[in-house]
């Protein structure tokens, strides 16, 4: 970890001071350790952000799949009914819900493509 590296650099500093050696190398090493840790931390944060975005996308896709399944089951149930007047009304509602859901699914497909290209960068 970064703390362990800092402890080692401090031990090296103490040794250099006790041996009356120049401290320039130790200072440079300390700065390099800090820069390396900062780069590693930044990359880790970027990966966590990508993971979170992917998880949210995945949950949204699962929700849309569930809604499509429920919509399909509802249409199957309505078509099995005898009363055609009421069935037509219910089917119109399902059609309206399907159109709204398909718009959302289309947006999710475009978002998924964008996410896929961004994750490859």
PDB file of C-alpha atoms in Angstrom:
ATOM      1  CA  UNK A   1       0.000   0.000   0.000  1.00  0.00           C
ATOM      2  CA  UNK A   2       0.926   3.629  -0.210  1.00  0.00           C
ATOM      3  CA  UNK A   3       1.414   3.849   3.559  1.00  0.00           C
ATOM      4  CA  UNK A   4       3.834   0.929   3.510  1.00  0.00           C
ATOM      5  CA  UNK A   5       5.796   2.594   0.708  1.00  0.00           C
ATOM      6  CA  UNK A   6       5.911   5.842   2.704  1.00  0.00           C
ATOM      7  CA  UNK A   7       7.233   3.977   5.732  1.00  0.00           C
ATOM      8  CA  UNK A   8       9.988   2.454   3.609  1.00  0.00           C
ATOM      9  CA  UNK A   9      10.892   5.860   2.175  1.00  0.00           C
ATOM     10  CA  UNK A  10      11.022   7.291   5.719  1.00  0.00           C
ATOM     11  CA  UNK A  11      13.294   4.457   6.842  1.00  0.00           C
ATOM     12  CA  UNK A  12      15.529   5.141   3.846  1.00  0.00           C
ATOM     13  CA  UNK A  13      15.543   8.836   4.785  1.00  0.00           C
ATOM     14  CA  UNK A  14      16.574   8.006   8.350  1.00  0.00           C
ATOM     15  CA  UNK A  15      19.364   5.777   7.080  1.00  0.00           C
ATOM     16  CA  UNK A  16      20.600   8.457   4.672  1.00  0.00           C
ATOM     17  CA  UNK A  17      20.553  11.055   7.450  1.00  0.00           C
ATOM     18  CA  UNK A  18      22.376   8.802   9.896  1.00  0.00           C
ATOM     19  CA  UNK A  19      25.019   7.980   7.254  1.00  0.00           C
ATOM     20  CA  UNK A  20      25.221  11.648   6.248  1.00  0.00           C
ATOM     21  CA  UNK A  21      24.360  10.821   2.639  1.00  0.00           C
ATOM     22  CA  UNK A  22      22.637  13.235   0.230  1.00  0.00           C
ATOM     23  CA  UNK A  23      18.848  13.324   0.597  1.00  0.00           C
ATOM     24  CA  UNK A  24      18.062  14.236  -3.016  1.00  0.00           C
ATOM     25  CA  UNK A  25      17.492  10.642  -4.117  1.00  0.00           C
ATOM     26  CA  UNK A  26      15.138  10.037  -1.229  1.00  0.00           C
ATOM     27  CA  UNK A  27      13.102  13.148  -2.003  1.00  0.00           C
ATOM     28  CA  UNK A  28      12.820  12.129  -5.652  1.00  0.00           C
ATOM     29  CA  UNK A  29      11.777   8.631  -4.594  1.00  0.00           C
ATOM     30  CA  UNK A  30       9.125  10.074  -2.295  1.00  0.00           C
ATOM     31  CA  UNK A  31       7.690  12.226  -5.101  1.00  0.00           C
ATOM     32  CA  UNK A  32       7.743   9.294  -7.527  1.00  0.00           C
ATOM     33  CA  UNK A  33       5.916   7.135  -4.991  1.00  0.00           C
ATOM     34  CA  UNK A  34       3.281   9.831  -4.555  1.00  0.00           C
ATOM     35  CA  UNK A  35       2.824  10.227  -8.345  1.00  0.00           C
ATOM     36  CA  UNK A  36       2.565   6.451  -8.847  1.00  0.00           C
ATOM     37  CA  UNK A  37       0.008   6.165  -6.068  1.00  0.00           C
ATOM     38  CA  UNK A  38      -2.007   9.063  -7.504  1.00  0.00           C
ATOM     39  CA  UNK A  39      -2.060   7.419 -10.970  1.00  0.00           C
ATOM     40  CA  UNK A  40      -3.069   4.077  -9.477  1.00  0.00           C
ATOM     41  CA  UNK A  41      -5.797   5.691  -7.387  1.00  0.00           C
ATOM     42  CA  UNK A  42      -7.138   7.614 -10.396  1.00  0.00           C
ATOM     43  CA  UNK A  43      -7.277   4.472 -12.526  1.00  0.00           C
ATOM     44  CA  UNK A  44      -9.007   2.617  -9.696  1.00  0.00           C
ATOM     45  CA  UNK A  45     -11.620   5.365  -9.382  1.00  0.00           C
ATOM     46  CA  UNK A  46     -12.227   5.336 -13.138  1.00  0.00           C
ATOM     47  CA  UNK A  47     -12.726   1.572 -13.057  1.00  0.00           C
ATOM     48  CA  UNK A  48     -15.137   1.850 -10.117  1.00  0.00           C
ATOM     49  CA  UNK A  49     -17.123   4.501 -11.983  1.00  0.00           C
ATOM     50  CA  UNK A  50     -17.290   2.278 -15.065  1.00  0.00           C
ATOM     51  CA  UNK A  51     -18.388  -0.639 -12.922  1.00  0.00           C
ATOM     52  CA  UNK A  52     -21.132   1.416 -11.265  1.00  0.00           C
ATOM     53  CA  UNK A  53     -22.403   2.708 -14.617  1.00  0.00           C
ATOM     54  CA  UNK A  54     -22.400  -0.838 -15.991  1.00  0.00           C
ATOM     55  CA  UNK A  55     -24.313  -2.101 -12.961  1.00  0.00           C
ATOM     56  CA  UNK A  56     -26.972   0.604 -13.335  1.00  0.00           C
ATOM     57  CA  UNK A  57     -27.269  -0.203 -17.045  1.00  0.00           C
ATOM     58  CA  UNK A  58     -27.599  -3.909 -16.290  1.00  0.00           C
ATOM     59  CA  UNK A  59     -30.349  -3.295 -13.712  1.00  0.00           C
ATOM     60  CA  UNK A  60     -32.224  -1.105 -16.190  1.00  0.00           C
ATOM     61  CA  UNK A  61     -32.001  -3.780 -18.886  1.00  0.00           C
ATOM     62  CA  UNK A  62     -33.253  -6.397 -16.434  1.00  0.00           C
ATOM     63  CA  UNK A  63     -36.188  -4.157 -15.535  1.00  0.00           C
ATOM     64  CA  UNK A  64     -37.068  -3.676 -19.202  1.00  0.00           C
ATOM     65  CA  UNK A  65     -36.903  -7.432 -19.809  1.00  0.00           C
ATOM     66  CA  UNK A  66     -39.212  -7.987 -16.850  1.00  0.00           C
ATOM     67  CA  UNK A  67     -41.663  -5.386 -18.150  1.00  0.00           C
ATOM     68  CA  UNK A  68     -41.634  -6.952 -21.623  1.00  0.00           C
ATOM     69  CA  UNK A  69     -42.333 -10.365 -20.093  1.00  0.00           C
ATOM     70  CA  UNK A  70     -45.221  -8.985 -18.049  1.00  0.00           C
ATOM     71  CA  UNK A  71     -46.589  -7.231 -21.115  1.00  0.00           C
ATOM     72  CA  UNK A  72     -46.402 -10.433 -23.147  1.00  0.00           C
ATOM     73  CA  UNK A  73     -48.134 -12.429 -20.402  1.00  0.00           C
ATOM     74  CA  UNK A  74     -50.870  -9.799 -20.176  1.00  0.00           C
ATOM     75  CA  UNK A  75     -51.513  -9.898 -23.918  1.00  0.00           C
ATOM     76  CA  UNK A  76     -51.679 -13.698 -23.875  1.00  0.00           C
ATOM     77  CA  UNK A  77     -54.188 -13.567 -21.007  1.00  0.00           C
ATOM     78  CA  UNK A  78     -56.346 -10.955 -22.744  1.00  0.00           C
ATOM     79  CA  UNK A  79     -56.415 -12.830 -26.042  1.00  0.00           C
ATOM     80  CA  UNK A  80     -57.634 -15.919 -24.188  1.00  0.00           C
ATOM     81  CA  UNK A  81     -60.666 -14.012 -22.849  1.00  0.00           C
ATOM     82  CA  UNK A  82     -64.083 -14.387 -24.468  1.00  0.00           C
ATOM     83  CA  UNK A  83     -65.372 -10.793 -24.222  1.00  0.00           C
ATOM     84  CA  UNK A  84     -64.056  -9.091 -27.366  1.00  0.00           C
ATOM     85  CA  UNK A  85     -65.210  -5.544 -26.473  1.00  0.00           C
ATOM     86  CA  UNK A  86     -63.313  -5.463 -23.242  1.00  0.00           C
ATOM     87  CA  UNK A  87     -60.412  -7.352 -24.814  1.00  0.00           C
ATOM     88  CA  UNK A  88     -59.956  -4.681 -27.477  1.00  0.00           C
ATOM     89  CA  UNK A  89     -59.804  -1.968 -24.831  1.00  0.00           C
ATOM     90  CA  UNK A  90     -57.215  -3.896 -22.826  1.00  0.00           C
ATOM     91  CA  UNK A  91     -55.214  -4.661 -25.956  1.00  0.00           C
ATOM     92  CA  UNK A  92     -55.117  -0.938 -26.819  1.00  0.00           C
ATOM     93  CA  UNK A  93     -53.713  -0.236 -23.352  1.00  0.00           C
ATOM     94  CA  UNK A  94     -51.111  -2.946 -23.830  1.00  0.00           C
ATOM     95  CA  UNK A  95     -50.231  -1.529 -27.246  1.00  0.00           C
ATOM     96  CA  UNK A  96     -49.740   1.921 -25.737  1.00  0.00           C
ATOM     97  CA  UNK A  97     -47.593   0.478 -22.945  1.00  0.00           C
ATOM     98  CA  UNK A  98     -45.600  -1.507 -25.507  1.00  0.00           C
ATOM     99  CA  UNK A  99     -44.871   1.617 -27.560  1.00  0.00           C
ATOM    100  CA  UNK A 100     -43.632   3.494 -24.492  1.00  0.00           C
ATOM    101  CA  UNK A 101     -41.512   0.538 -23.434  1.00  0.00           C
ATOM    102  CA  UNK A 102     -40.043   0.082 -26.910  1.00  0.00           C
ATOM    103  CA  UNK A 103     -38.984   3.742 -26.921  1.00  0.00           C
ATOM    104  CA  UNK A 104     -37.162   3.152 -23.645  1.00  0.00           C
ATOM    105  CA  UNK A 105     -35.629  -0.070 -24.978  1.00  0.00           C
ATOM    106  CA  UNK A 106     -34.418   1.816 -28.066  1.00  0.00           C
ATOM    107  CA  UNK A 107     -32.780   4.411 -25.834  1.00  0.00           C
ATOM    108  CA  UNK A 108     -31.188   1.645 -23.784  1.00  0.00           C
ATOM    109  CA  UNK A 109     -29.802  -0.001 -26.931  1.00  0.00           C
ATOM    110  CA  UNK A 110     -28.209   3.286 -28.015  1.00  0.00           C
ATOM    111  CA  UNK A 111     -26.915   3.865 -24.495  1.00  0.00           C
ATOM    112  CA  UNK A 112     -25.537   0.319 -24.423  1.00  0.00           C
ATOM    113  CA  UNK A 113     -23.625   0.883 -27.653  1.00  0.00           C
ATOM    114  CA  UNK A 114     -22.210   4.129 -26.320  1.00  0.00           C
ATOM    115  CA  UNK A 115     -21.300   2.484 -23.025  1.00  0.00           C
ATOM    116  CA  UNK A 116     -19.599  -0.368 -24.873  1.00  0.00           C
ATOM    117  CA  UNK A 117     -17.405   2.010 -26.874  1.00  0.00           C
ATOM    118  CA  UNK A 118     -16.591   4.062 -23.769  1.00  0.00           C
ATOM    119  CA  UNK A 119     -15.616   0.975 -21.782  1.00  0.00           C
ATOM    120  CA  UNK A 120     -13.197  -0.053 -24.528  1.00  0.00           C
ATOM    121  CA  UNK A 121     -11.328   3.277 -24.304  1.00  0.00           C
TER     122      UNK A 121
END
